[in-house]
Amino acid sequence: MTYAVNIALLLLLVLTAASATFLVKELMSSVFILGSYSFFLALVWAWLGAVDVAFVEAVIGAGLATVLFLITLFDTAPKDSRLRRPPPPLAGVLGLPLLGILLLFAANDLSPFGDPASPPNIHISPMYLQNSYADTLTPNVVTSVLMDYRGFDTLIETVVIFTAGIACALLLREARS
Amino acid sequence: MKRIHDSLIVQTMSRLLIPLAQLFALYVLFFGQYGPGGGFVAGVIWTTSMILTFLVFGLKSPQGRLVEKVLHGDGVGLIIFVGVGGLCLIGGGEFLNYANLEIPGLDAPARRYMGILLGQIGVAVDVAVTGISIVLSLAYHDIEQEYHV
């Protein structure tokens, strides 16, 4: 009972923060509300059992992204950080709820959360779960899947991060010369 | 950001919290094979600690100079990760097949364990350097002013 109420409250907080981000007039407040939104979302990830994702969401979403936005905002004039929000177009007001209903309808076909007989859980996960410790001496199956069974994915991800850093440096540090 | 933070409370708390954050990052990195965490998260936590350093103490202070030095390590993490994969090639196996990592005295599972650990260190270094590089690029105008004044 308490558990269900907590989850409903948490989801309500996430929704409130998400909508407040778009309704606030001042960009600075928007950035801080976005940070709190990320933090609430991290709690939701932890509730779903994805502690790794919760970790990353809390550190990047609530920490790093907020700092990046703030540093950018410090370089803008006050007149740029106040927003005049025009009323949303009619197509958006009517279309987006329709799209949401359509997505909820489609979500009915997903297998229930935590169902042991769902296709992802019977296809390849048991192989990982059974062999992970014998193969790699790593009790955390997520790590062994990420770094060993799917090592190439992680390698290319690392290359992507490296490329992003190089691109940012090239674009933003041009003013130096 | 516009100037170094002069509040004593902030500076003292940062001196206390930055080493704690870095210690936690190392813990997450080396505990990633037993619990949640891993190279990516460890790198990001280390990045946030370095950002806090240069936001509070500025880039001229000894700690700040250390943060600036980190920029020279761009690409080192990727070299570590790819290098571990390449060592597997030299050991006679496929790329990134850690079982062929030629470490004497270890059997295949232990070699895979070492390979995962080294790869995670590579990811952590790469993410940390990239994060601090992006933040320093964004704040570059301020840094330039700080140097020229």
JSON list of N, CA and C in Angstrom, two decimals, chain A residues 51-52 55-56 59-60 64 67-68 71-72 74-75 134-140 143-144 147-148 151-152 154-155 158-159 161-162 164-166 168-169 172-173 175-176, chain B residues 1-2 32-37 40-41 44 51 71 74-75 78 81-82 95-96 98 109-110 112-113 116 119-120 123 126-127 130 133 135 137-141 144:
[
{"chain": "A", "resi": 51, "resn": "VAL", "atom": "N", "xyz": [20.03, -0.02, -11.32]},
{"chain": "A", "resi": 51, "resn": "VAL", "atom": "CA", "xyz": [20.81, 0.87, -10.45]},
{"chain": "A", "resi": 51, "resn": "VAL", "atom": "C", "xyz": [21.92, 1.56, -11.24]},
{"chain": "A", "resi": 52, "resn": "ASP", "atom": "N", "xyz": [22.48, 0.86, -12.24]},
{"chain": "A", "resi": 52, "resn": "ASP", "atom": "CA", "xyz": [23.53, 1.48, -13.06]},
{"chain": "A", "resi": 52, "resn": "ASP", "atom": "C", "xyz": [23.00, 2.72, -13.76]},
{"chain": "A", "resi": 55, "resn": "PHE", "atom": "N", "xyz": [22.47, 5.56, -11.34]},
{"chain": "A", "resi": 55, "resn": "PHE", "atom": "CA", "xyz": [23.76, 6.17, -11.08]},
{"chain": "A", "resi": 55, "resn": "PHE", "atom": "C", "xyz": [24.08, 7.23, -12.13]},
{"chain": "A", "resi": 56, "resn": "VAL", "atom": "N", "xyz": [24.04, 6.79, -13.41]},
{"chain": "A", "resi": 56, "resn": "VAL", "atom": "CA", "xyz": [24.44, 7.68, -14.50]},
{"chain": "A", "resi": 56, "resn": "VAL", "atom": "C", "xyz": [23.49, 8.87, -14.59]},
{"chain": "A", "resi": 59, "resn": "VAL", "atom": "N", "xyz": [24.25, 11.37, -11.78]},
{"chain": "A", "resi": 59, "resn": "VAL", "atom": "CA", "xyz": [25.51, 12.12, -11.90]},
{"chain": "A", "resi": 59, "resn": "VAL", "atom": "C", "xyz": [25.48, 13.02, -13.13]},
{"chain": "A", "resi": 60, "resn": "ILE", "atom": "N", "xyz": [25.07, 12.48, -14.27]},
{"chain": "A", "resi": 60, "resn": "ILE", "atom": "CA", "xyz": [25.09, 13.27, -15.51]},
{"chain": "A", "resi": 60, "resn": "ILE", "atom": "C", "xyz": [23.92, 14.22, -15.57]},
{"chain": "A", "resi": 64, "resn": "LEU", "atom": "N", "xyz": [26.26, 16.93, -14.02]},
{"chain": "A", "resi": 64, "resn": "LEU", "atom": "CA", "xyz": [27.08, 17.45, -15.12]},
{"chain": "A", "resi": 64, "resn": "LEU", "atom": "C", "xyz": [26.27, 18.35, -16.06]},
{"chain": "A", "resi": 67, "resn": "VAL", "atom": "N", "xyz": [25.60, 21.76, -14.63]},
{"chain": "A", "resi": 67, "resn": "VAL", "atom": "CA", "xyz": [26.79, 22.62, -14.67]},
{"chain": "A", "resi": 67, "resn": "VAL", "atom": "C", "xyz": [27.01, 23.15, -16.09]},
{"chain": "A", "resi": 68, "resn": "LEU", "atom": "N", "xyz": [26.85, 22.27, -17.08]},
{"chain": "A", "resi": 68, "resn": "LEU", "atom": "CA", "xyz": [27.05, 22.71, -18.48]},
{"chain": "A", "resi": 68, "resn": "LEU", "atom": "C", "xyz": [26.07, 23.82, -18.84]},
{"chain": "A", "resi": 71, "resn": "ILE", "atom": "N", "xyz": [27.04, 27.11, -16.98]},
{"chain": "A", "resi": 71, "resn": "ILE", "atom": "CA", "xyz": [28.20, 27.79, -17.56]},
{"chain": "A", "resi": 71, "resn": "ILE", "atom": "C", "xyz": [27.80, 28.49, -18.86]},
{"chain": "A", "resi": 72, "resn": "THR", "atom": "N", "xyz": [26.94, 27.83, -19.64]},
{"chain": "A", "resi": 72, "resn": "THR", "atom": "CA", "xyz": [26.46, 28.47, -20.87]},
{"chain": "A", "resi": 72, "resn": "THR", "atom": "C", "xyz": [25.63, 29.70, -20.55]},
{"chain": "A", "resi": 74, "resn": "PHE", "atom": "N", "xyz": [25.79, 31.66, -17.97]},
{"chain": "A", "resi": 74, "resn": "PHE", "atom": "CA", "xyz": [26.59, 32.77, -17.46]},
{"chain": "A", "resi": 74, "resn": "PHE", "atom": "C", "xyz": [27.13, 33.63, -18.58]},
{"chain": "A", "resi": 75, "resn": "ASP", "atom": "N", "xyz": [27.30, 33.05, -19.77]},
{"chain": "A", "resi": 75, "resn": "ASP", "atom": "CA", "xyz": [27.85, 33.79, -20.88]},
{"chain": "A", "resi": 75, "resn": "ASP", "atom": "C", "xyz": [26.79, 34.50, -21.71]},
{"chain": "A", "resi": 134, "resn": "ALA", "atom": "N", "xyz": [31.33, -18.27, -14.31]},
{"chain": "A", "resi": 134, "resn": "ALA", "atom": "CA", "xyz": [32.33, -19.27, -14.70]},
{"chain": "A", "resi": 134, "resn": "ALA", "atom": "C", "xyz": [33.27, -18.71, -15.76]},
{"chain": "A", "resi": 135, "resn": "ASP", "atom": "N", "xyz": [32.75, -17.88, -16.66]},
{"chain": "A", "resi": 135, "resn": "ASP", "atom": "CA", "xyz": [33.58, -17.36, -17.75]},
{"chain": "A", "resi": 135, "resn": "ASP", "atom": "C", "xyz": [34.51, -16.26, -17.29]},
{"chain": "A", "resi": 136, "resn": "THR", "atom": "N", "xyz": [34.00, -15.35, -16.45]},
{"chain": "A", "resi": 136, "resn": "THR", "atom": "CA", "xyz": [34.75, -14.12, -16.21]},
{"chain": "A", "resi": 136, "resn": "THR", "atom": "C", "xyz": [35.02, -13.84, -14.74]},
{"chain": "A", "resi": 137, "resn": "LEU", "atom": "N", "xyz": [34.58, -14.68, -13.83]},
{"chain": "A", "resi": 137, "resn": "LEU", "atom": "CA", "xyz": [34.76, -14.46, -12.39]},
{"chain": "A", "resi": 137, "resn": "LEU", "atom": "C", "xyz": [34.14, -13.15, -11.94]},
{"chain": "A", "resi": 138, "resn": "THR", "atom": "N", "xyz": [33.15, -12.65, -12.71]},
{"chain": "A", "resi": 138, "resn": "THR", "atom": "CA", "xyz": [32.54, -11.36, -12.40]},
{"chain": "A", "resi": 138, "resn": "THR", "atom": "C", "xyz": [31.11, -11.58, -11.93]},
{"chain": "A", "resi": 139, "resn": "PRO", "atom": "N", "xyz": [30.84, -11.34, -10.64]},
{"chain": "A", "resi": 139, "resn": "PRO", "atom": "CA", "xyz": [29.47, -11.59, -10.15]},
{"chain": "A", "resi": 139, "resn": "PRO", "atom": "C", "xyz": [28.43, -10.66, -10.77]},
{"chain": "A", "resi": 140, "resn": "ASN", "atom": "N", "xyz": [28.84, -9.43, -11.15]},
{"chain": "A", "resi": 140, "resn": "ASN", "atom": "CA", "xyz": [27.88, -8.49, -11.72]},
{"chain": "A", "resi": 140, "resn": "ASN", "atom": "C", "xyz": [27.72, -8.78, -13.22]},
{"chain": "A", "resi": 143, "resn": "THR", "atom": "N", "xyz": [28.11, -5.94, -15.87]},
{"chain": "A", "resi": 143, "resn": "THR", "atom": "CA", "xyz": [29.47, -5.55, -16.24]},
{"chain": "A", "resi": 143, "resn": "THR", "atom": "C", "xyz": [30.07, -6.54, -17.22]},
{"chain": "A", "resi": 144, "resn": "SER", "atom": "N", "xyz": [29.87, -7.85, -16.97]},
{"chain": "A", "resi": 144, "resn": "SER", "atom": "CA", "xyz": [30.50, -8.82, -17.86]},
{"chain": "A", "resi": 144, "resn": "SER", "atom": "C", "xyz": [29.86, -8.78, -19.24]},
{"chain": "A", "resi": 147, "resn": "MET", "atom": "N", "xyz": [31.30, -5.37, -20.86]},
{"chain": "A", "resi": 147, "resn": "MET", "atom": "CA", "xyz": [32.73, -5.25, -21.17]},
{"chain": "A", "resi": 147, "resn": "MET", "atom": "C", "xyz": [33.27, -6.47, -21.89]},
{"chain": "A", "resi": 148, "resn": "ASP", "atom": "N", "xyz": [32.63, -7.64, -21.75]},
{"chain": "A", "resi": 148, "resn": "ASP", "atom": "CA", "xyz": [33.21, -8.84, -22.34]},
{"chain": "A", "resi": 148, "resn": "ASP", "atom": "C", "xyz": [32.36, -9.38, -23.47]},
{"chain": "A", "resi": 151, "resn": "GLY", "atom": "N", "xyz": [31.80, -6.47, -25.82]},
{"chain": "A", "resi": 151, "resn": "GLY", "atom": "CA", "xyz": [32.90, -5.52, -25.70]},
{"chain": "A", "resi": 151, "resn": "GLY", "atom": "C", "xyz": [32.96, -4.52, -26.83]},
{"chain": "A", "resi": 152, "resn": "PHE", "atom": "N", "xyz": [32.59, -4.97, -28.04]},
{"chain": "A", "resi": 152, "resn": "PHE", "atom": "CA", "xyz": [32.68, -4.07, -29.19]},
{"chain": "A", "resi": 152, "resn": "PHE", "atom": "C", "xyz": [31.75, -2.88, -29.02]},
{"chain": "A", "resi": 154, "resn": "THR", "atom": "N", "xyz": [30.79, -1.43, -26.30]},
{"chain": "A", "resi": 154, "resn": "THR", "atom": "CA", "xyz": [31.36, -0.47, -25.35]},
{"chain": "A", "resi": 154, "resn": "THR", "atom": "C", "xyz": [32.53, 0.26, -25.98]},
{"chain": "A", "resi": 155, "resn": "LEU", "atom": "N", "xyz": [33.33, -0.46, -26.78]},
{"chain": "A", "resi": 155, "resn": "LEU", "atom": "CA", "xyz": [34.47, 0.19, -27.42]},
{"chain": "A", "resi": 155, "resn": "LEU", "atom": "C", "xyz": [34.00, 1.31, -28.35]},
{"chain": "A", "resi": 158, "resn": "THR", "atom": "N", "xyz": [32.83, 4.26, -26.44]},
{"chain": "A", "resi": 158, "resn": "THR", "atom": "CA", "xyz": [33.95, 5.06, -25.96]},
{"chain": "A", "resi": 158, "resn": "THR", "atom": "C", "xyz": [34.49, 5.93, -27.08]},
{"chain": "A", "resi": 159, "resn": "VAL", "atom": "N", "xyz": [34.55, 5.36, -28.30]},
{"chain": "A", "resi": 159, "resn": "VAL", "atom": "CA", "xyz": [35.01, 6.15, -29.45]},
{"chain": "A", "resi": 159, "resn": "VAL", "atom": "C", "xyz": [34.06, 7.33, -29.68]},
{"chain": "A", "resi": 161, "resn": "ILE", "atom": "N", "xyz": [32.20, 8.90, -27.43]},
{"chain": "A", "resi": 161, "resn": "ILE", "atom": "CA", "xyz": [32.44, 9.91, -26.40]},
{"chain": "A", "resi": 161, "resn": "ILE", "atom": "C", "xyz": [33.69, 10.71, -26.72]},
{"chain": "A", "resi": 162, "resn": "PHE", "atom": "N", "xyz": [34.74, 10.00, -27.13]},
{"chain": "A", "resi": 162, "resn": "PHE", "atom": "CA", "xyz": [36.00, 10.67, -27.48]},
{"chain": "A", "resi": 162, "resn": "PHE", "atom": "C", "xyz": [35.77, 11.65, -28.63]},
{"chain": "A", "resi": 164, "resn": "ALA", "atom": "N", "xyz": [33.00, 13.10, -29.48]},
{"chain": "A", "resi": 164, "resn": "ALA", "atom": "CA", "xyz": [32.20, 14.24, -29.02]},
{"chain": "A", "resi": 164, "resn": "ALA", "atom": "C", "xyz": [33.07, 15.26, -28.32]},
{"chain": "A", "resi": 165, "resn": "GLY", "atom": "N", "xyz": [34.00, 14.77, -27.48]},
{"chain": "A", "resi": 165, "resn": "GLY", "atom": "CA", "xyz": [34.90, 15.69, -26.79]},
{"chain": "A", "resi": 165, "resn": "GLY", "atom": "C", "xyz": [35.76, 16.47, -27.77]},
{"chain": "A", "resi": 166, "resn": "ILE", "atom": "N", "xyz": [36.30, 15.77, -28.78]},
{"chain": "A", "resi": 166, "resn": "ILE", "atom": "CA", "xyz": [37.14, 16.43, -29.78]},
{"chain": "A", "resi": 166, "resn": "ILE", "atom": "C", "xyz": [36.33, 17.48, -30.53]},
{"chain": "A", "resi": 168, "resn": "CYS", "atom": "N", "xyz": [33.63, 19.12, -29.55]},
{"chain": "A", "resi": 168, "resn": "CYS", "atom": "CA", "xyz": [33.36, 20.28, -28.69]},
{"chain": "A", "resi": 168, "resn": "CYS", "atom": "C", "xyz": [34.58, 21.17, -28.59]},
{"chain": "A", "resi": 169, "resn": "ALA", "atom": "N", "xyz": [35.75, 20.55, -28.42]},
{"chain": "A", "resi": 169, "resn": "ALA", "atom": "CA", "xyz": [36.97, 21.35, -28.30]},
{"chain": "A", "resi": 169, "resn": "ALA", "atom": "C", "xyz": [37.22, 22.13, -29.58]},
{"chain": "A", "resi": 172, "resn": "LEU", "atom": "N", "xyz": [34.43, 25.01, -29.86]},
{"chain": "A", "resi": 172, "resn": "LEU", "atom": "CA", "xyz": [34.32, 26.04, -28.84]},
{"chain": "A", "resi": 172, "resn": "LEU", "atom": "C", "xyz": [35.63, 26.75, -28.54]},
{"chain": "A", "resi": 173, "resn": "ARG", "atom": "N", "xyz": [36.76, 26.11, -28.82]},
{"chain": "A", "resi": 173, "resn": "ARG", "atom": "CA", "xyz": [38.03, 26.72, -28.44]},
{"chain": "A", "resi": 173, "resn": "ARG", "atom": "C", "xyz": [38.65, 27.51, -29.57]},
{"chain": "A", "resi": 175, "resn": "ALA", "atom": "N", "xyz": [38.04, 30.48, -30.39]},
{"chain": "A", "resi": 175, "resn": "ALA", "atom": "CA", "xyz": [38.22, 31.89, -30.02]},
{"chain": "A", "resi": 175, "resn": "ALA", "atom": "C", "xyz": [39.61, 32.15, -29.47]},
{"chain": "A", "resi": 176, "resn": "ARG", "atom": "N", "xyz": [40.35, 31.12, -29.14]},
{"chain": "A", "resi": 176, "resn": "ARG", "atom": "CA", "xyz": [41.62, 31.32, -28.46]},
{"chain": "A", "resi": 176, "resn": "ARG", "atom": "C", "xyz": [42.65, 32.00, -29.37]},
{"chain": "B", "resi": 1, "resn": "MET", "atom": "N", "xyz": [31.50, 31.30, -11.42]},
{"chain": "B", "resi": 1, "resn": "MET", "atom": "CA", "xyz": [32.30, 31.05, -12.61]},
{"chain": "B", "resi": 1, "resn": "MET", "atom": "C", "xyz": [33.09, 32.27, -13.00]},
{"chain": "B", "resi": 2, "resn": "LYS", "atom": "N", "xyz": [32.48, 33.46, -12.83]},
{"chain": "B", "resi": 2, "resn": "LYS", "atom": "CA", "xyz": [33.15, 34.66, -13.31]},
{"chain": "B", "resi": 2, "resn": "LYS", "atom": "C", "xyz": [34.44, 34.92, -12.53]},
{"chain": "B", "resi": 32, "resn": "GLY", "atom": "N", "xyz": [32.88, -2.23, -9.69]},
{"chain": "B", "resi": 32, "resn": "GLY", "atom": "CA", "xyz": [31.92, -2.42, -10.78]},
{"chain": "B", "resi": 32, "resn": "GLY", "atom": "C", "xyz": [31.71, -3.86, -11.15]},
{"chain": "B", "resi": 33, "resn": "GLN", "atom": "N", "xyz": [32.66, -4.74, -10.80]},
{"chain": "B", "resi": 33, "resn": "GLN", "atom": "CA", "xyz": [32.48, -6.15, -11.14]},
{"chain": "B", "resi": 33, "resn": "GLN", "atom": "C", "xyz": [31.70, -6.90, -10.08]},
{"chain": "B", "resi": 34, "resn": "TYR", "atom": "N", "xyz": [31.42, -6.24, -8.95]},
{"chain": "B", "resi": 34, "resn": "TYR", "atom": "CA", "xyz": [30.68, -6.91, -7.88]},
{"chain": "B", "resi": 34, "resn": "TYR", "atom": "C", "xyz": [29.33, -6.27, -7.62]},
{"chain": "B", "resi": 35, "resn": "GLY", "atom": "N", "xyz": [29.15, -5.03, -8.04]},
{"chain": "B", "resi": 35, "resn": "GLY", "atom": "CA", "xyz": [27.89, -4.36, -7.79]},
{"chain": "B", "resi": 35, "resn": "GLY", "atom": "C", "xyz": [27.65, -3.34, -8.88]},
{"chain": "B", "resi": 36, "resn": "PRO", "atom": "N", "xyz": [26.63, -2.50, -8.71]},
{"chain": "B", "resi": 36, "resn": "PRO", "atom": "CA", "xyz": [26.37, -1.49, -9.73]},
{"chain": "B", "resi": 36, "resn": "PRO", "atom": "C", "xyz": [27.54, -0.52, -9.83]},
{"chain": "B", "resi": 37, "resn": "GLY", "atom": "N", "xyz": [27.74, -0.02, -11.03]},
{"chain": "B", "resi": 37, "resn": "GLY", "atom": "CA", "xyz": [28.83, 0.91, -11.25]},
{"chain": "B", "resi": 37, "resn": "GLY", "atom": "C", "xyz": [29.65, 0.47, -12.45]},
{"chain": "B", "resi": 40, "resn": "PHE", "atom": "N", "xyz": [32.16, 3.88, -16.77]},
{"chain": "B", "resi": 40, "resn": "PHE", "atom": "CA", "xyz": [31.49, 5.09, -17.21]},
{"chain": "B", "resi": 40, "resn": "PHE", "atom": "C", "xyz": [31.12, 5.98, -16.02]},
{"chain": "B", "resi": 41, "resn": "VAL", "atom": "N", "xyz": [30.45, 5.38, -15.04]},
{"chain": "B", "resi": 41, "resn": "VAL", "atom": "CA", "xyz": [30.02, 6.15, -13.88]},
{"chain": "B", "resi": 41, "resn": "VAL", "atom": "C", "xyz": [31.21, 6.68, -13.11]},
{"chain": "B", "resi": 44, "resn": "VAL", "atom": "N", "xyz": [32.58, 9.69, -14.79]},
{"chain": "B", "resi": 44, "resn": "VAL", "atom": "CA", "xyz": [31.74, 10.88, -14.66]},
{"chain": "B", "resi": 44, "resn": "VAL", "atom": "C", "xyz": [31.84, 11.46, -13.25]},
{"chain": "B", "resi": 51, "resn": "ILE", "atom": "N", "xyz": [35.43, 19.30, -11.90]},
{"chain": "B", "resi": 51, "resn": "ILE", "atom": "CA", "xyz": [34.70, 20.53, -12.21]},
{"chain": "B", "resi": 51, "resn": "ILE", "atom": "C", "xyz": [34.53, 21.37, -10.95]},
{"chain": "B", "resi": 71, "resn": "LEU", "atom": "N", "xyz": [43.76, 17.73, -19.35]},
{"chain": "B", "resi": 71, "resn": "LEU", "atom": "CA", "xyz": [43.38, 17.88, -20.75]},
{"chain": "B", "resi": 71, "resn": "LEU", "atom": "C", "xyz": [44.36, 17.21, -21.69]},
{"chain": "B", "resi": 74, "resn": "ASP", "atom": "N", "xyz": [43.85, 13.54, -23.36]},
{"chain": "B", "resi": 74, "resn": "ASP", "atom": "CA", "xyz": [42.75, 13.21, -24.27]},
{"chain": "B", "resi": 74, "resn": "ASP", "atom": "C", "xyz": [43.15, 12.05, -25.18]},
{"chain": "B", "resi": 75, "resn": "GLY", "atom": "N", "xyz": [42.36, 10.99, -25.14]},
{"chain": "B", "resi": 75, "resn": "GLY", "atom": "CA", "xyz": [42.65, 9.85, -26.00]},
{"chain": "B", "resi": 75, "resn": "GLY", "atom": "C", "xyz": [43.39, 8.74, -25.30]},
{"chain": "B", "resi": 78, "resn": "LEU", "atom": "N", "xyz": [41.06, 5.80, -24.52]},
{"chain": "B", "resi": 78, "resn": "LEU", "atom": "CA", "xyz": [40.75, 5.00, -25.70]},
{"chain": "B", "resi": 78, "resn": "LEU", "atom": "C", "xyz": [41.93, 4.10, -26.06]},
{"chain": "B", "resi": 81, "resn": "PHE", "atom": "N", "xyz": [41.93, 1.10, -23.76]},
{"chain": "B", "resi": 81, "resn": "PHE", "atom": "CA", "xyz": [40.90, 0.11, -24.11]},
{"chain": "B", "resi": 81, "resn": "PHE", "atom": "C", "xyz": [41.29, -0.64, -25.39]},
{"chain": "B", "resi": 82, "resn": "VAL", "atom": "N", "xyz": [41.63, 0.11, -26.45]},
{"chain": "B", "resi": 82, "resn": "VAL", "atom": "CA", "xyz": [42.00, -0.53, -27.71]},
{"chain": "B", "resi": 82, "resn": "VAL", "atom": "C", "xyz": [43.27, -1.34, -27.53]},
{"chain": "B", "resi": 95, "resn": "PHE", "atom": "N", "xyz": [40.18, -9.94, -31.48]},
{"chain": "B", "resi": 95, "resn": "PHE", "atom": "CA", "xyz": [40.21, -8.61, -30.86]},
{"chain": "B", "resi": 95, "resn": "PHE", "atom": "C", "xyz": [39.22, -8.57, -29.71]},
{"chain": "B", "resi": 96, "resn": "LEU", "atom": "N", "xyz": [39.66, -8.10, -28.55]},
{"chain": "B", "resi": 96, "resn": "LEU", "atom": "CA", "xyz": [38.83, -7.97, -27.35]},
{"chain": "B", "resi": 96, "resn": "LEU", "atom": "C", "xyz": [38.41, -9.30, -26.75]},
{"chain": "B", "resi": 98, "resn": "TYR", "atom": "N", "xyz": [39.33, -11.40, -24.19]},
{"chain": "B", "resi": 98, "resn": "TYR", "atom": "CA", "xyz": [40.28, -11.26, -23.09]},
{"chain": "B", "resi": 98, "resn": "TYR", "atom": "C", "xyz": [40.92, -12.57, -22.68]},
{"chain": "B", "resi": 109, "resn": "PRO", "atom": "N", "xyz": [39.35, -17.57, -17.11]},
{"chain": "B", "resi": 109, "resn": "PRO", "atom": "CA", "xyz": [38.41, -16.65, -16.42]},
{"chain": "B", "resi": 109, "resn": "PRO", "atom": "C", "xyz": [39.10, -15.50, -15.73]},
{"chain": "B", "resi": 110, "resn": "ALA", "atom": "N", "xyz": [40.25, -15.79, -15.10]},
{"chain": "B", "resi": 110, "resn": "ALA", "atom": "CA", "xyz": [40.96, -14.72, -14.40]},
{"chain": "B", "resi": 110, "resn": "ALA", "atom": "C", "xyz": [41.48, -13.70, -15.40]},
{"chain": "B", "resi": 112, "resn": "ARG", "atom": "N", "xyz": [40.02, -12.98, -18.25]},
{"chain": "B", "resi": 112, "resn": "ARG", "atom": "CA", "xyz": [38.85, -12.16, -18.63]},
{"chain": "B", "resi": 112, "resn": "ARG", "atom": "C", "xyz": [38.56, -11.12, -17.56]},
{"chain": "B", "resi": 113, "resn": "TYR", "atom": "N", "xyz": [38.71, -11.53, -16.30]},
{"chain": "B", "resi": 113, "resn": "TYR", "atom": "CA", "xyz": [38.49, -10.59, -15.19]},
{"chain": "B", "resi": 113, "resn": "TYR", "atom": "C", "xyz": [39.44, -9.41, -15.32]},
{"chain": "B", "resi": 116, "resn": "ILE", "atom": "N", "xyz": [38.45, -7.17, -18.30]},
{"chain": "B", "resi": 116, "resn": "ILE", "atom": "CA", "xyz": [37.31, -6.30, -17.99]},
{"chain": "B", "resi": 116, "resn": "ILE", "atom": "C", "xyz": [37.77, -5.12, -17.15]},
{"chain": "B", "resi": 119, "resn": "GLY", "atom": "N", "xyz": [39.84, -2.67, -19.25]},
{"chain": "B", "resi": 119, "resn": "GLY", "atom": "CA", "xyz": [38.96, -1.96, -20.17]},
{"chain": "B", "resi": 119, "resn": "GLY", "atom": "C", "xyz": [38.15, -0.91, -19.45]},
{"chain": "B", "resi": 120, "resn": "GLN", "atom": "N", "xyz": [37.70, -1.23, -18.23]},
{"chain": "B", "resi": 120, "resn": "GLN", "atom": "CA", "xyz": [36.91, -0.25, -17.46]},
{"chain": "B", "resi": 120, "resn": "GLN", "atom": "C", "xyz": [37.75, 0.94, -17.06]},
{"chain": "B", "resi": 123, "resn": "VAL", "atom": "N", "xyz": [37.80, 3.11, -20.11]},
{"chain": "B", "resi": 123, "resn": "VAL", "atom": "CA", "xyz": [36.55, 3.86, -20.28]},
{"chain": "B", "resi": 123, "resn": "VAL", "atom": "C", "xyz": [36.49, 5.02, -19.30]},
{"chain": "B", "resi": 126, "resn": "ASP", "atom": "N", "xyz": [38.79, 7.84, -20.32]},
{"chain": "B", "resi": 126, "resn": "ASP", "atom": "CA", "xyz": [38.26, 8.52, -21.51]},
{"chain": "B", "resi": 126, "resn": "ASP", "atom": "C", "xyz": [37.10, 9.45, -21.15]},
{"chain": "B", "resi": 127, "resn": "VAL", "atom": "N", "xyz": [36.15, 8.93, -20.36]},
{"chain": "B", "resi": 127, "resn": "VAL", "atom": "CA", "xyz": [34.97, 9.73, -20.00]},
{"chain": "B", "resi": 127, "resn": "VAL", "atom": "C", "xyz": [35.38, 10.94, -19.16]},
{"chain": "B", "resi": 130, "resn": "THR", "atom": "N", "xyz": [37.11, 13.54, -21.34]},
{"chain": "B", "resi": 130, "resn": "THR", "atom": "CA", "xyz": [36.16, 14.18, -22.27]},
{"chain": "B", "resi": 130, "resn": "THR", "atom": "C", "xyz": [35.26, 15.15, -21.53]},
{"chain": "B", "resi": 133, "resn": "SER", "atom": "N", "xyz": [37.10, 18.23, -20.59]},
{"chain": "B", "resi": 133, "resn": "SER", "atom": "CA", "xyz": [37.44, 18.96, -21.82]},
{"chain": "B", "resi": 133, "resn": "SER", "atom": "C", "xyz": [36.26, 19.78, -22.31]},
{"chain": "B", "resi": 135, "resn": "VAL", "atom": "N", "xyz": [33.67, 20.88, -20.52]},
{"chain": "B", "resi": 135, "resn": "VAL", "atom": "CA", "xyz": [33.37, 21.99, -19.59]},
{"chain": "B", "resi": 135, "resn": "VAL", "atom": "C", "xyz": [34.39, 23.10, -19.74]},
{"chain": "B", "resi": 137, "resn": "SER", "atom": "N", "xyz": [36.12, 23.81, -22.39]},
{"chain": "B", "resi": 137, "resn": "SER", "atom": "CA", "xyz": [35.90, 24.50, -23.67]},
{"chain": "B", "resi": 137, "resn": "SER", "atom": "C", "xyz": [34.77, 25.51, -23.55]},
{"chain": "B", "resi": 138, "resn": "LEU", "atom": "N", "xyz": [33.70, 25.12, -22.84]},
{"chain": "B", "resi": 138, "resn": "LEU", "atom": "CA", "xyz": [32.57, 26.03, -22.68]},
{"chain": "B", "resi": 138, "resn": "LEU", "atom": "C", "xyz": [32.96, 27.26, -21.88]},
{"chain": "B", "resi": 139, "resn": "ALA", "atom": "N", "xyz": [33.80, 27.07, -20.87]},
{"chain": "B", "resi": 139, "resn": "ALA", "atom": "CA", "xyz": [34.14, 28.17, -19.98]},
{"chain": "B", "resi": 139, "resn": "ALA", "atom": "C", "xyz": [35.41, 28.86, -20.43]},
{"chain": "B", "resi": 140, "resn": "TYR", "atom": "N", "xyz": [35.79, 28.73, -21.70]},
{"chain": "B", "resi": 140, "resn": "TYR", "atom": "CA", "xyz": [37.12, 29.15, -22.11]},
{"chain": "B", "resi": 140, "resn": "TYR", "atom": "C", "xyz": [37.31, 30.65, -22.05]},
{"chain": "B", "resi": 141, "resn": "HIS", "atom": "N", "xyz": [36.28, 31.44, -22.37]},
{"chain": "B", "resi": 141, "resn": "HIS", "atom": "CA", "xyz": [36.43, 32.89, -22.34]},
{"chain": "B", "resi": 141, "resn": "HIS", "atom": "C", "xyz": [36.86, 33.35, -20.95]},
{"chain": "B", "resi": 144, "resn": "GLU", "atom": "N", "xyz": [40.44, 32.55, -20.24]},
{"chain": "B", "resi": 144, "resn": "GLU", "atom": "CA", "xyz": [41.36, 33.46, -20.91]},
{"chain": "B", "resi": 144, "resn": "GLU", "atom": "C", "xyz": [41.48, 34.76, -20.13]}
]
